[in-house]
PDB file of C-alpha atoms and ligand atoms in Angstrom:
ATOM      1  CA  UNK G1074     103.841  77.825  99.164  1.00 92.00           C
ATOM      2  CA  UNK G1075     104.113  80.475  96.436  1.00 94.00           C
ATOM      3  CA  UNK G1076     104.699  83.596  98.519  1.00 98.00           C
ATOM      4  CA  UNK G1077     105.576  84.871 101.985  1.00 98.00           C
ATOM      5  CA  UNK G1078     104.735  88.557 102.177  1.00 98.00           C
ATOM      6  CA  UNK G1079     102.682  88.759 105.388  1.00 98.00           C
ATOM      7  CA  UNK G1080     101.376  86.834 108.374  1.00 98.00           C
ATOM      8  CA  UNK G1081      98.286  86.087 106.279  1.00 98.00           C
ATOM      9  CA  UNK G1082     100.348  83.654 104.171  1.00 98.00           C
ATOM     10  CA  UNK G1083     100.839  81.412 107.225  1.00 98.00           C
ATOM     11  CA  UNK G1084      98.190  78.673 107.526  1.00 97.00           C
ATOM     12  CA  UNK G1085      98.865  77.848 111.212  1.00 98.00           C
ATOM     13  CA  UNK G1086     100.973  80.319 113.234  1.00 98.00           C
ATOM     14  CA  UNK G1087     101.288  78.122 116.344  1.00 98.00           C
ATOM     15  CA  UNK G1088     102.451  75.193 114.228  1.00 98.00           C
ATOM     16  CA  UNK G1089     105.041  77.379 112.476  1.00 98.00           C
ATOM     17  CA  UNK G1090     106.336  78.680 115.830  1.00 98.00           C
ATOM     18  CA  UNK G1091     106.743  75.128 117.060  1.00 98.00           C
ATOM     19  CA  UNK G1092     108.506  74.033 113.850  1.00 98.00           C
ATOM     20  CA  UNK G1093     110.858  77.043 113.921  1.00 98.00           C
ATOM     21  CA  UNK G1094     111.888  76.099 117.478  1.00 98.00           C
ATOM     22  CA  UNK G1095     112.530  72.514 116.339  1.00 98.00           C
ATOM     23  CA  UNK G1096     114.972  73.733 113.699  1.00 98.00           C
ATOM     24  CA  UNK G1097     117.224  75.021 116.485  1.00 97.00           C
ATOM     25  CA  UNK G1098     117.705  71.465 117.740  1.00 96.00           C
ATOM     26  CA  UNK G1099     118.595  70.058 114.328  1.00 96.00           C
ATOM     27  CA  UNK G1100     119.588  72.837 111.906  1.00 98.00           C
ATOM     28  CA  UNK G1101     120.875  70.491 109.194  1.00 98.00           C
ATOM     29  CA  UNK G1102     118.173  67.807 109.354  1.00 98.00           C
ATOM     30  CA  UNK G1103     116.584  69.022 106.111  1.00 98.00           C
ATOM     31  CA  UNK G1104     119.775  69.638 104.131  1.00 98.00           C
ATOM     32  CA  UNK G1105     118.578  67.306 101.362  1.00 98.00           C
ATOM     33  CA  UNK G1106     115.638  69.640 100.590  1.00 98.00           C
ATOM     34  CA  UNK G1107     117.833  72.381  99.149  1.00 98.00           C
ATOM     35  CA  UNK G1108     120.246  70.198  97.209  1.00 98.00           C
ATOM     36  CA  UNK G1109     120.743  71.650  93.707  1.00 98.00           C
ATOM     37  CA  UNK G1110     118.325  74.487  94.537  1.00 98.00           C
ATOM     38  CA  UNK G1111     119.257  78.168  94.330  1.00 98.00           C
ATOM     39  CA  UNK G1112     117.970  81.129  96.331  1.00 98.00           C
ATOM     40  CA  UNK G1113     118.236  84.574  94.758  1.00 98.00           C
ATOM     41  CA  UNK G1114     118.308  87.513  97.185  1.00 98.00           C
ATOM     42  CA  UNK G1115     117.546  90.857  95.537  1.00 97.00           C
ATOM     43  CA  UNK G1116     118.300  93.995  97.562  1.00 97.00           C
ATOM     44  CA  UNK G1117     117.184  97.489  96.593  1.00 96.00           C
ATOM     45  CA  UNK G1118     118.257  98.711 100.075  1.00 95.00           C
ATOM     46  CA  UNK G1119     120.922  97.910 102.697  1.00 95.00           C
ATOM     47  CA  UNK G1120     120.690  95.022 105.156  1.00 97.00           C
ATOM     48  CA  UNK G1121     122.794  93.201 107.720  1.00 98.00           C
ATOM     49  CA  UNK G1122     120.456  90.795 109.547  1.00 98.00           C
ATOM     50  CA  UNK G1123     118.061  89.927 106.742  1.00 98.00           C
ATOM     51  CA  UNK G1124     120.833  89.284 104.283  1.00 98.00           C
ATOM     52  CA  UNK G1125     123.043  87.175 106.542  1.00 98.00           C
ATOM     53  CA  UNK G1126     120.297  85.257 108.350  1.00 98.00           C
ATOM     54  CA  UNK G1127     118.469  84.324 105.143  1.00 98.00           C
ATOM     55  CA  UNK G1128     121.724  83.343 103.459  1.00 98.00           C
ATOM     56  CA  UNK G1129     122.719  81.163 106.417  1.00 98.00           C
ATOM     57  CA  UNK G1130     119.222  79.656 106.558  1.00 98.00           C
ATOM     58  CA  UNK G1131     119.551  78.652 102.910  1.00 98.00           C
ATOM     59  CA  UNK G1132     122.972  77.075 103.531  1.00 98.00           C
ATOM     60  CA  UNK G1133     121.533  75.091 106.465  1.00 98.00           C
ATOM     61  CA  UNK G1134     119.004  73.669 103.993  1.00 98.00           C
ATOM     62  CA  UNK G1135     121.713  72.807 101.461  1.00 98.00           C
ATOM     63  CA  UNK G1136     120.837  75.598  99.000  1.00 98.00           C
ATOM     64  CA  UNK G1137     123.102  77.754  96.856  1.00 98.00           C
ATOM     65  CA  UNK G1138     122.632  81.516  97.215  1.00 98.00           C
ATOM     66  CA  UNK G1139     123.064  84.405  94.778  1.00 98.00           C
ATOM     67  CA  UNK G1140     122.803  88.034  95.997  1.00 97.00           C
ATOM     68  CA  UNK G1141     122.037  90.971  93.691  1.00 96.00           C
ATOM     69  CA  UNK G1142     122.237  94.594  94.827  1.00 94.00           C
ATOM     70  CA  UNK G1143     119.990  96.373  92.324  1.00 89.00           C
ATOM     71  CA  UNK G1144     121.306  99.732  91.205  1.00 73.00           C
ATOM     72  CA  UNK G1145     124.880  98.834  92.160  1.00 80.00           C
ATOM     73  CA  UNK G1146     125.252  95.430  90.502  1.00 81.00           C
ATOM     74  CA  UNK G1147     122.516  95.647  87.870  1.00 82.00           C
ATOM     75  CA  UNK G1148     120.476  98.009  85.683  1.00 90.00           C
ATOM     76  CA  UNK G1149     118.017 100.635  86.925  1.00 91.00           C
ATOM     77  CA  UNK G1150     114.518  99.190  86.579  1.00 93.00           C
ATOM     78  CA  UNK G1151     111.409 100.667  84.964  1.00 95.00           C
ATOM     79  CA  UNK G1152     107.975  99.772  86.442  1.00 95.00           C
ATOM     80  CA  UNK G1153     105.453 101.756  84.374  1.00 94.00           C
ATOM     81  CA  UNK G1154     103.597 100.180  81.485  1.00 93.00           C
ATOM     82  CA  UNK G1155     103.948 101.731  78.036  1.00 96.00           C
ATOM     83  CA  UNK G1156     106.775 104.063  79.020  1.00 96.00           C
ATOM     84  CA  UNK G1157     109.179 105.320  76.361  1.00 97.00           C
ATOM     85  CA  UNK G1158     112.359 104.230  78.131  1.00 97.00           C
ATOM     86  CA  UNK G1159     114.623 107.008  76.952  1.00 97.00           C
ATOM     87  CA  UNK G1160     115.447 108.234  80.493  1.00 96.00           C
ATOM     88  CA  UNK G1161     117.478 106.825  83.383  1.00 92.00           C
ATOM     89  CA  UNK G1162     115.873 103.355  83.527  1.00 93.00           C
ATOM     90  CA  UNK G1163     117.559 100.711  81.387  1.00 92.00           C
ATOM     91  CA  UNK G1164     115.546  97.522  81.968  1.00 94.00           C
ATOM     92  CA  UNK G1165     111.852  96.848  82.541  1.00 96.00           C
ATOM     93  CA  UNK G1166     110.968  94.939  85.712  1.00 96.00           C
ATOM     94  CA  UNK G1167     108.906  92.568  83.558  1.00 97.00           C
ATOM     95  CA  UNK G1168     111.991  91.119  81.864  1.00 97.00           C
ATOM     96  CA  UNK G1169     114.308  91.531  84.860  1.00 96.00           C
ATOM     97  CA  UNK G1170     112.195  89.518  87.308  1.00 98.00           C
ATOM     98  CA  UNK G1171     111.245  86.863  84.774  1.00 98.00           C
ATOM     99  CA  UNK G1172     114.922  86.451  83.834  1.00 98.00           C
ATOM    100  CA  UNK G1173     116.063  86.242  87.469  1.00 97.00           C
ATOM    101  CA  UNK G1174     113.458  83.587  88.136  1.00 97.00           C
ATOM    102  CA  UNK G1175     114.997  81.451  85.350  1.00 98.00           C
ATOM    103  CA  UNK G1176     118.173  81.226  87.457  1.00 98.00           C
ATOM    104  CA  UNK G1177     116.565  80.734  90.903  1.00 98.00           C
ATOM    105  CA  UNK G1178     114.201  78.267  92.565  1.00 98.00           C
ATOM    106  CA  UNK G1179     113.107  80.809  95.201  1.00 98.00           C
ATOM    107  CA  UNK G1180     113.595  84.585  95.224  1.00 98.00           C
ATOM    108  CA  UNK G1181     113.670  87.086  98.087  1.00 98.00           C
ATOM    109  CA  UNK G1182     113.322  90.829  97.609  1.00 98.00           C
ATOM    110  CA  UNK G1183     113.891  93.874  99.835  1.00 98.00           C
ATOM    111  CA  UNK G1184     112.519  97.237  98.772  1.00 97.00           C
ATOM    112  CA  UNK G1185     111.856 100.217 101.061  1.00 97.00           C
ATOM    113  CA  UNK G1186     109.115 102.834 100.501  1.00 98.00           C
ATOM    114  CA  UNK G1187     109.714 106.270  98.990  1.00 97.00           C
ATOM    115  CA  UNK G1188     107.730 107.839 101.899  1.00 98.00           C
ATOM    116  CA  UNK G1189     106.474 110.545  99.496  1.00 98.00           C
ATOM    117  CA  UNK G1190     103.219 109.041  98.221  1.00 98.00           C
ATOM    118  CA  UNK G1191     101.217 106.863 100.637  1.00 98.00           C
ATOM    119  CA  UNK G1192      98.994 105.243  98.009  1.00 97.00           C
ATOM    120  CA  UNK G1193     101.991 104.359  95.869  1.00 96.00           C
ATOM    121  CA  UNK G1194     103.886 102.819  98.817  1.00 98.00           C
ATOM    122  CA  UNK G1195     100.868 100.873 100.104  1.00 98.00           C
ATOM    123  CA  UNK G1196     100.267  99.535  96.578  1.00 98.00           C
ATOM    124  CA  UNK G1197     103.632  97.767  96.979  1.00 98.00           C
ATOM    125  CA  UNK G1198     104.801  98.440  93.432  1.00 96.00           C
ATOM    126  CA  UNK G1199     108.091  96.528  93.670  1.00 97.00           C
ATOM    127  CA  UNK G1200     106.827  93.527  95.648  1.00 98.00           C
ATOM    128  CA  UNK G1201     103.763  93.203  93.420  1.00 98.00           C
ATOM    129  CA  UNK G1202     105.953  93.323  90.303  1.00 97.00           C
ATOM    130  CA  UNK G1203     108.066  90.467  91.671  1.00 98.00           C
ATOM    131  CA  UNK G1204     104.967  88.459  92.565  1.00 98.00           C
ATOM    132  CA  UNK G1205     103.498  89.078  89.114  1.00 98.00           C
ATOM    133  CA  UNK G1206     106.527  88.399  86.944  1.00 98.00           C
ATOM    134  CA  UNK G1207     108.411  85.727  88.918  1.00 98.00           C
ATOM    135  CA  UNK G1208     108.043  82.118  87.819  1.00 98.00           C
ATOM    136  CA  UNK G1209     109.210  80.934  91.276  1.00 98.00           C
ATOM    137  CA  UNK G1210     108.060  81.542  94.903  1.00 98.00           C
ATOM    138  CA  UNK G1211     108.841  84.979  96.357  1.00 98.00           C
ATOM    139  CA  UNK G1212     109.768  85.923  99.948  1.00 98.00           C
ATOM    140  CA  UNK G1213     109.505  89.479 101.281  1.00 98.00           C
ATOM    141  CA  UNK G1214     112.811  90.508 102.840  1.00 98.00           C
ATOM    142  CA  UNK G1215     110.968  93.723 103.876  1.00 98.00           C
ATOM    143  CA  UNK G1216     108.682  95.590 101.544  1.00 98.00           C
ATOM    144  CA  UNK G1217     107.439  99.176 101.516  1.00 98.00           C
ATOM    145  CA  UNK G1218     104.856  98.473 104.204  1.00 98.00           C
ATOM    146  CA  UNK G1219     105.725  95.193 105.941  1.00 98.00           C
ATOM    147  CA  UNK G1220     108.599  93.098 107.280  1.00 98.00           C
ATOM    148  CA  UNK G1221     107.107  89.640 107.814  1.00 98.00           C
ATOM    149  CA  UNK G1222     110.396  87.826 108.523  1.00 98.00           C
ATOM    150  CA  UNK G1223     111.023  90.307 111.357  1.00 99.00           C
ATOM    151  CA  UNK G1224     107.473  89.955 112.683  1.00 99.00           C
ATOM    152  CA  UNK G1225     107.778  86.161 112.687  1.00 99.00           C
ATOM    153  CA  UNK G1226     111.130  86.290 114.548  1.00 99.00           C
ATOM    154  CA  UNK G1227     109.680  88.771 117.053  1.00 99.00           C
ATOM    155  CA  UNK G1228     106.673  86.550 117.747  1.00 99.00           C
ATOM    156  CA  UNK G1229     108.975  83.550 118.200  1.00 98.00           C
ATOM    157  CA  UNK G1230     111.073  85.580 120.675  1.00 99.00           C
ATOM    158  CA  UNK G1231     108.027  86.651 122.692  1.00 98.00           C
ATOM    159  CA  UNK G1232     106.713  83.067 122.655  1.00 98.00           C
ATOM    160  CA  UNK G1233     110.022  81.705 123.963  1.00 98.00           C
ATOM    161  CA  UNK G1234     110.316  84.282 126.782  1.00 98.00           C
ATOM    162  CA  UNK G1235     106.739  84.769 127.945  1.00 98.00           C
ATOM    163  CA  UNK G1236     105.785  83.682 131.478  1.00 98.00           C
ATOM    164  CA  UNK G1237     102.013  83.686 130.907  1.00 98.00           C
ATOM    165  CA  UNK G1238      99.838  82.601 127.982  1.00 97.00           C
ATOM    166  CA  UNK G1239      98.823  86.097 126.908  1.00 98.00           C
ATOM    167  CA  UNK G1240     101.482  88.613 128.003  1.00 98.00           C
ATOM    168  CA  UNK G1241     101.045  92.376 127.736  1.00 98.00           C
ATOM    169  CA  UNK G1242     103.163  93.487 124.783  1.00 99.00           C
ATOM    170  CA  UNK G1243     103.652  97.232 124.267  1.00 99.00           C
ATOM    171  CA  UNK G1244     104.723  98.656 120.925  1.00 99.00           C
ATOM    172  CA  UNK G1245     106.047 102.130 121.636  1.00 99.00           C
ATOM    173  CA  UNK G1246     107.055 104.791 119.125  1.00 98.00           C
ATOM    174  CA  UNK G1247     110.485 106.262 119.922  1.00 98.00           C
ATOM    175  CA  UNK G1248     112.270 109.304 118.497  1.00 98.00           C
ATOM    176  CA  UNK G1249     114.629 109.208 115.497  1.00 97.00           C
ATOM    177  CA  UNK G1250     116.262 111.950 113.435  1.00 95.00           C
ATOM    178  CA  UNK G1251     115.103 110.595 110.052  1.00 96.00           C
ATOM    179  CA  UNK G1252     111.806 109.530 108.512  1.00 98.00           C
ATOM    180  CA  UNK G1253     111.495 105.748 108.747  1.00 98.00           C
ATOM    181  CA  UNK G1254     109.009 103.314 107.160  1.00 98.00           C
ATOM    182  CA  UNK G1255     106.002 101.787 108.933  1.00 98.00           C
ATOM    183  CA  UNK G1256     107.003  98.311 107.736  1.00 98.00           C
ATOM    184  CA  UNK G1257     108.354  96.966 111.050  1.00 98.00           C
ATOM    185  CA  UNK G1258     105.567  98.293 113.308  1.00 98.00           C
ATOM    186  CA  UNK G1259     102.949  97.137 110.779  1.00 98.00           C
ATOM    187  CA  UNK G1260     104.396  93.625 110.770  1.00 98.00           C
ATOM    188  CA  UNK G1261     104.846  93.604 114.554  1.00 99.00           C
ATOM    189  CA  UNK G1262     101.191  94.521 115.101  1.00 99.00           C
ATOM    190  CA  UNK G1263      99.968  91.876 112.662  1.00 98.00           C
ATOM    191  CA  UNK G1264     102.130  89.066 114.084  1.00 98.00           C
ATOM    192  CA  UNK G1265     101.272  89.913 117.709  1.00 98.00           C
ATOM    193  CA  UNK G1266      97.580  89.951 116.785  1.00 98.00           C
ATOM    194  CA  UNK G1267      98.021  86.640 114.947  1.00 98.00           C
ATOM    195  CA  UNK G1268      99.875  85.150 117.929  1.00 98.00           C
ATOM    196  CA  UNK G1269      97.098  86.159 120.332  1.00 98.00           C
ATOM    197  CA  UNK G1270      99.175  88.554 122.463  1.00 98.00           C
ATOM    198  CA  UNK G1271      97.690  91.321 124.619  1.00 98.00           C
ATOM    199  CA  UNK G1272      99.055  94.130 122.431  1.00 98.00           C
ATOM    200  CA  UNK G1273      98.931  97.863 123.241  1.00 98.00           C
ATOM    201  CA  UNK G1274     100.312 100.526 120.894  1.00 99.00           C
ATOM    202  CA  UNK G1275     101.542 103.890 122.191  1.00 98.00           C
ATOM    203  CA  UNK G1276     102.773 106.893 120.197  1.00 98.00           C
ATOM    204  CA  UNK G1277     102.490 110.687 120.095  1.00 98.00           C
ATOM    205  CA  UNK G1278      99.437 112.162 118.374  1.00 97.00           C
ATOM    206  CA  UNK G1279      99.769 112.096 114.601  1.00 97.00           C
ATOM    207  CA  UNK G1280     101.626 108.775 114.498  1.00 98.00           C
ATOM    208  CA  UNK G1281      98.560 106.529 114.186  1.00 98.00           C
ATOM    209  CA  UNK G1282      99.349 103.476 112.057  1.00 98.00           C
ATOM    210  CA  UNK G1283      97.114 102.383 109.181  1.00 98.00           C
ATOM    211  CA  UNK G1284      93.604 101.493 110.475  1.00 98.00           C
ATOM    212  CA  UNK G1285      93.509  98.300 108.371  1.00 98.00           C
ATOM    213  CA  UNK G1286      96.618  97.109 110.274  1.00 98.00           C
ATOM    214  CA  UNK G1287      95.771  98.241 113.820  1.00 98.00           C
ATOM    215  CA  UNK G1288      92.111  97.183 113.699  1.00 98.00           C
ATOM    216  CA  UNK G1289      90.830  97.015 117.306  1.00 98.00           C
ATOM    217  CA  UNK G1290      94.254  96.969 119.025  1.00 98.00           C
ATOM    218  CA  UNK G1291      94.175  99.495 121.920  1.00 98.00           C
ATOM    219  CA  UNK G1292      96.093 102.728 121.318  1.00 98.00           C
ATOM    220  CA  UNK G1293      97.146 105.359 123.862  1.00 98.00           C
ATOM    221  CA  UNK G1294      99.119 108.589 123.529  1.00 98.00           C
ATOM    222  CA  UNK G1295     100.284 108.190 127.146  1.00 98.00           C
ATOM    223  CA  UNK G1296     103.454 106.081 127.043  1.00 98.00           C
ATOM    224  CA  UNK G1297     103.718 105.659 130.830  1.00 98.00           C
ATOM    225  CA  UNK G1298     100.134 104.418 131.026  1.00 98.00           C
ATOM    226  CA  UNK G1299     100.888 101.891 128.286  1.00 98.00           C
ATOM    227  CA  UNK G1300     104.083 100.654 129.971  1.00 98.00           C
ATOM    228  CA  UNK G1301     102.374  99.956 133.309  1.00 98.00           C
ATOM    229  CA  UNK G1302     102.365  96.181 133.817  1.00 98.00           C
ATOM    230  CA  UNK G1303     103.957  95.426 130.444  1.00 98.00           C
ATOM    231  CA  UNK G1304     105.726  92.082 129.987  1.00 98.00           C
ATOM    232  CA  UNK G1305     107.469  93.098 126.751  1.00 99.00           C
ATOM    233  CA  UNK G1306     108.368  96.562 125.435  1.00 99.00           C
ATOM    234  CA  UNK G1307     109.081  96.819 121.704  1.00 99.00           C
ATOM    235  CA  UNK G1308     110.424 100.219 120.657  1.00 98.00           C
ATOM    236  CA  UNK G1309     110.416 101.440 117.073  1.00 98.00           C
ATOM    237  CA  UNK G1310     110.360 104.718 115.266  1.00 98.00           C
ATOM    238  CA  UNK G1311     108.099 105.272 112.286  1.00 98.00           C
ATOM    239  CA  UNK G1312     107.127 108.307 110.253  1.00 98.00           C
ATOM    240  CA  UNK G1313     103.564 109.585 110.108  1.00 98.00           C
ATOM    241  CA  UNK G1314     100.940 107.608 108.184  1.00 98.00           C
ATOM    242  CA  UNK G1315      98.402 110.476 108.095  1.00 97.00           C
ATOM    243  CA  UNK G1316     100.869 113.274 107.260  1.00 98.00           C
ATOM    244  CA  UNK G1317     102.615 110.720 105.159  1.00 98.00           C
ATOM    245  CA  UNK G1318     106.353 110.245 105.611  1.00 98.00           C
ATOM    246  CA  UNK G1319     106.749 113.306 107.836  1.00 97.00           C
ATOM    247  CA  UNK G1320     108.732 113.522 111.103  1.00 97.00           C
ATOM    248  CA  UNK G1321     106.217 115.291 113.377  1.00 97.00           C
ATOM    249  CA  UNK G1322     108.128 114.905 116.649  1.00 94.00           C
ATOM    250  CA  UNK G1323     111.623 114.193 117.920  1.00 93.00           C
ATOM    251  CA  UNK G1324     110.507 114.343 121.550  1.00 96.00           C
ATOM    252  CA  UNK G1325     113.336 112.764 123.571  1.00 97.00           C
ATOM    253  CA  UNK G1326     110.788 112.119 126.319  1.00 98.00           C
ATOM    254  CA  UNK G1327     109.684 109.053 124.307  1.00 98.00           C
ATOM    255  CA  UNK G1328     113.127 107.400 124.521  1.00 98.00           C
ATOM    256  CA  UNK G1329     112.989 104.132 126.508  1.00 98.00           C
ATOM    257  CA  UNK G1330     115.023 104.509 129.705  1.00 98.00           C
ATOM    258  CA  UNK G1331     115.600 102.400 132.812  1.00 98.00           C
ATOM    259  CA  UNK G1332     113.105 104.647 134.616  1.00 98.00           C
ATOM    260  CA  UNK G1333     110.457 103.855 131.989  1.00 98.00           C
ATOM    261  CA  UNK G1334     111.229 100.117 132.199  1.00 98.00           C
ATOM    262  CA  UNK G1335     110.754 100.309 135.983  1.00 98.00           C
ATOM    263  CA  UNK G1336     107.049 101.025 135.317  1.00 98.00           C
ATOM    264  CA  UNK G1337     106.632  97.609 133.705  1.00 98.00           C
ATOM    265  CA  UNK G1338     106.207  94.076 135.009  1.00 98.00           C
ATOM    266  CA  UNK G1339     109.984  93.478 134.701  1.00 98.00           C
ATOM    267  CA  UNK G1340     109.444  93.667 130.944  1.00 98.00           C
ATOM    268  CA  UNK G1341     111.979  92.475 128.390  1.00 98.00           C
ATOM    269  CA  UNK G1342     113.005  95.172 125.918  1.00 99.00           C
ATOM    270  CA  UNK G1343     112.932  94.401 122.195  1.00 99.00           C
ATOM    271  CA  UNK G1344     113.983  96.147 118.975  1.00 98.00           C
ATOM    272  CA  UNK G1345     114.476  94.839 115.439  1.00 98.00           C
ATOM    273  CA  UNK G1346     117.939  96.466 115.040  1.00 98.00           C
ATOM    274  CA  UNK G1347     119.762  98.466 113.867  1.00 98.00           C
ATOM    275  CA  UNK G1348     119.135 100.744 116.846  1.00 98.00           C
ATOM    276  CA  UNK G1349     120.463 104.238 117.547  1.00 98.00           C
ATOM    277  CA  UNK G1350     121.750 104.063 121.131  1.00 98.00           C
ATOM    278  CA  UNK G1351     120.592 106.799 123.509  1.00 98.00           C
ATOM    279  CA  UNK G1352     118.062 107.969 120.897  1.00 98.00           C
ATOM    280  CA  UNK G1353     115.542 105.095 120.751  1.00 98.00           C
ATOM    281  CA  UNK G1354     116.657 103.567 124.074  1.00 98.00           C
ATOM    282  CA  UNK G1355     119.498 104.037 126.534  1.00 98.00           C
ATOM    283  CA  UNK G1356     122.627 101.890 126.639  1.00 98.00           C
ATOM    284  CA  UNK G1357     121.477 100.222 129.860  1.00 98.00           C
ATOM    285  CA  UNK G1358     118.113  99.227 128.374  1.00 98.00           C
ATOM    286  CA  UNK G1359     119.666  97.821 125.190  1.00 98.00           C
ATOM    287  CA  UNK G1360     122.398  95.957 127.070  1.00 98.00           C
ATOM    288  CA  UNK G1361     119.743  94.140 129.136  1.00 98.00           C
ATOM    289  CA  UNK G1362     117.422  93.261 126.280  1.00 98.00           C
ATOM    290  CA  UNK G1363     116.315  90.530 123.856  1.00 99.00           C
ATOM    291  CA  UNK G1364     117.705  92.206 120.730  1.00 98.00           C
ATOM    292  CA  UNK G1365     120.370  89.564 120.079  1.00 98.00           C
ATOM    293  CA  UNK G1366     117.844  86.741 120.638  1.00 98.00           C
ATOM    294  CA  UNK G1367     115.529  88.427 118.130  1.00 98.00           C
ATOM    295  CA  UNK G1368     118.344  88.657 115.604  1.00 98.00           C
ATOM    296  CA  UNK G1369     119.246  85.003 116.167  1.00 98.00           C
ATOM    297  CA  UNK G1370     115.611  84.029 115.627  1.00 98.00           C
ATOM    298  CA  UNK G1371     115.737  85.709 112.219  1.00 98.00           C
ATOM    299  CA  UNK G1372     117.784  82.657 111.161  1.00 98.00           C
ATOM    300  CA  UNK G1373     115.325  79.993 112.333  1.00 98.00           C
ATOM    301  CA  UNK G1374     112.233  81.759 111.059  1.00 98.00           C
ATOM    302  CA  UNK G1375     113.822  82.391 107.648  1.00 98.00           C
ATOM    303  CA  UNK G1376     114.885  78.740 107.557  1.00 98.00           C
ATOM    304  CA  UNK G1377     111.336  77.600 108.234  1.00 98.00           C
ATOM    305  CA  UNK G1378     109.913  79.825 105.472  1.00 98.00           C
ATOM    306  CA  UNK G1379     112.486  78.467 102.997  1.00 98.00           C
ATOM    307  CA  UNK G1380     111.801  74.895 104.144  1.00 98.00           C
ATOM    308  CA  UNK G1381     108.056  75.335 103.561  1.00 98.00           C
ATOM    309  CA  UNK G1382     108.719  76.644 100.061  1.00 98.00           C
ATOM    310  CA  UNK G1383     111.221  73.911  99.201  1.00 98.00           C
ATOM    311  CA  UNK G1384     108.709  71.267 100.305  1.00 98.00           C
ATOM    312  CA  UNK G1385     106.182  72.511  97.741  1.00 96.00           C
ATOM    313  CA  UNK G1386     108.516  73.016  94.763  1.00 96.00           C
TER     314      UNK G1386
HETATM  315  N1   CP W  86     116.037  94.051 111.294  1.00 84.96           N
HETATM  316  C1   CP W  86     116.485  94.020 110.032  1.00 84.96           C
HETATM  317  O1   CP W  86     115.759  93.734 109.081  1.00 84.96           O
HETATM  318  O2   CP W  86     117.818  94.312 109.901  1.00 84.96           O
HETATM  319  P1   CP W  86     118.553  94.594 108.524  1.00 84.96           P
HETATM  320  O3   CP W  86     117.915  95.854 107.944  1.00 84.96           O
HETATM  321  O4   CP W  86     119.998  94.799 108.876  1.00 84.96           O
HETATM  322  O5   CP W  86     118.337  93.453 107.601  1.00 84.96           O
END
């Protein structure tokens, strides 16, 4: 397996879900796979869960781990071809990634979008540069437009807690003071589609996600209508895709409350974390939710992705 950047890199989702669950029973059963192998984790942006879960997953597989915080620990990178590098960038990504891949057997990279230029962000400049110039397999630790490790952990969490084969899963936009990427909702939609869930997306007008992601998933601008009969409620803020990167609404009426959850079929509340309490959802909703289970599942899903890559080295 040469890359893990989206659900489309997974040959059999149901098989992967089953294997990820198996890892929980025997976390160290594959420790031999990572012996004398090194994982490089490259962060352009902050992280708690992704960093610690992926690092722990690698240790469970017997790997060594190196973490690089670009911009703090290393040189500022240049991406353009043919540039006269007499400005602020000191190293071209071409050399940087190729060099890093000499020291690692697998690399992971996290890079958020600029949220200024939609075409640029959706071209995935940083992730594509890593895929192009790395000599070793690359894992997305969240890119400009997707967060596949989160989507995989979320699908595993829904799978473990669902009471029926095809539960109603509602992805609801929620307010936030700052412009946030579409990476998590994009990944959530794709993994729920891939897992065969009955997904409904709800958001205020103007917050439509990319059509190539949503496809024929039902969308409503009426949050209460969407929540009726829901088995899972996944809240997330994202900035506008059409009016790219803009915050069009901070309507507190979209916050998930106990009253909103009462409209559902005793739904379980989910969020990728970090979450702003009493902005996205109330304390009571968060305290009675699956957020810690989701975060725990980040470990097992990351471990499975690393295991698949180690098996094909
Ligand atoms: N959910 C998630 O990716 O968390 P971090 O940004 O802390 O890694």
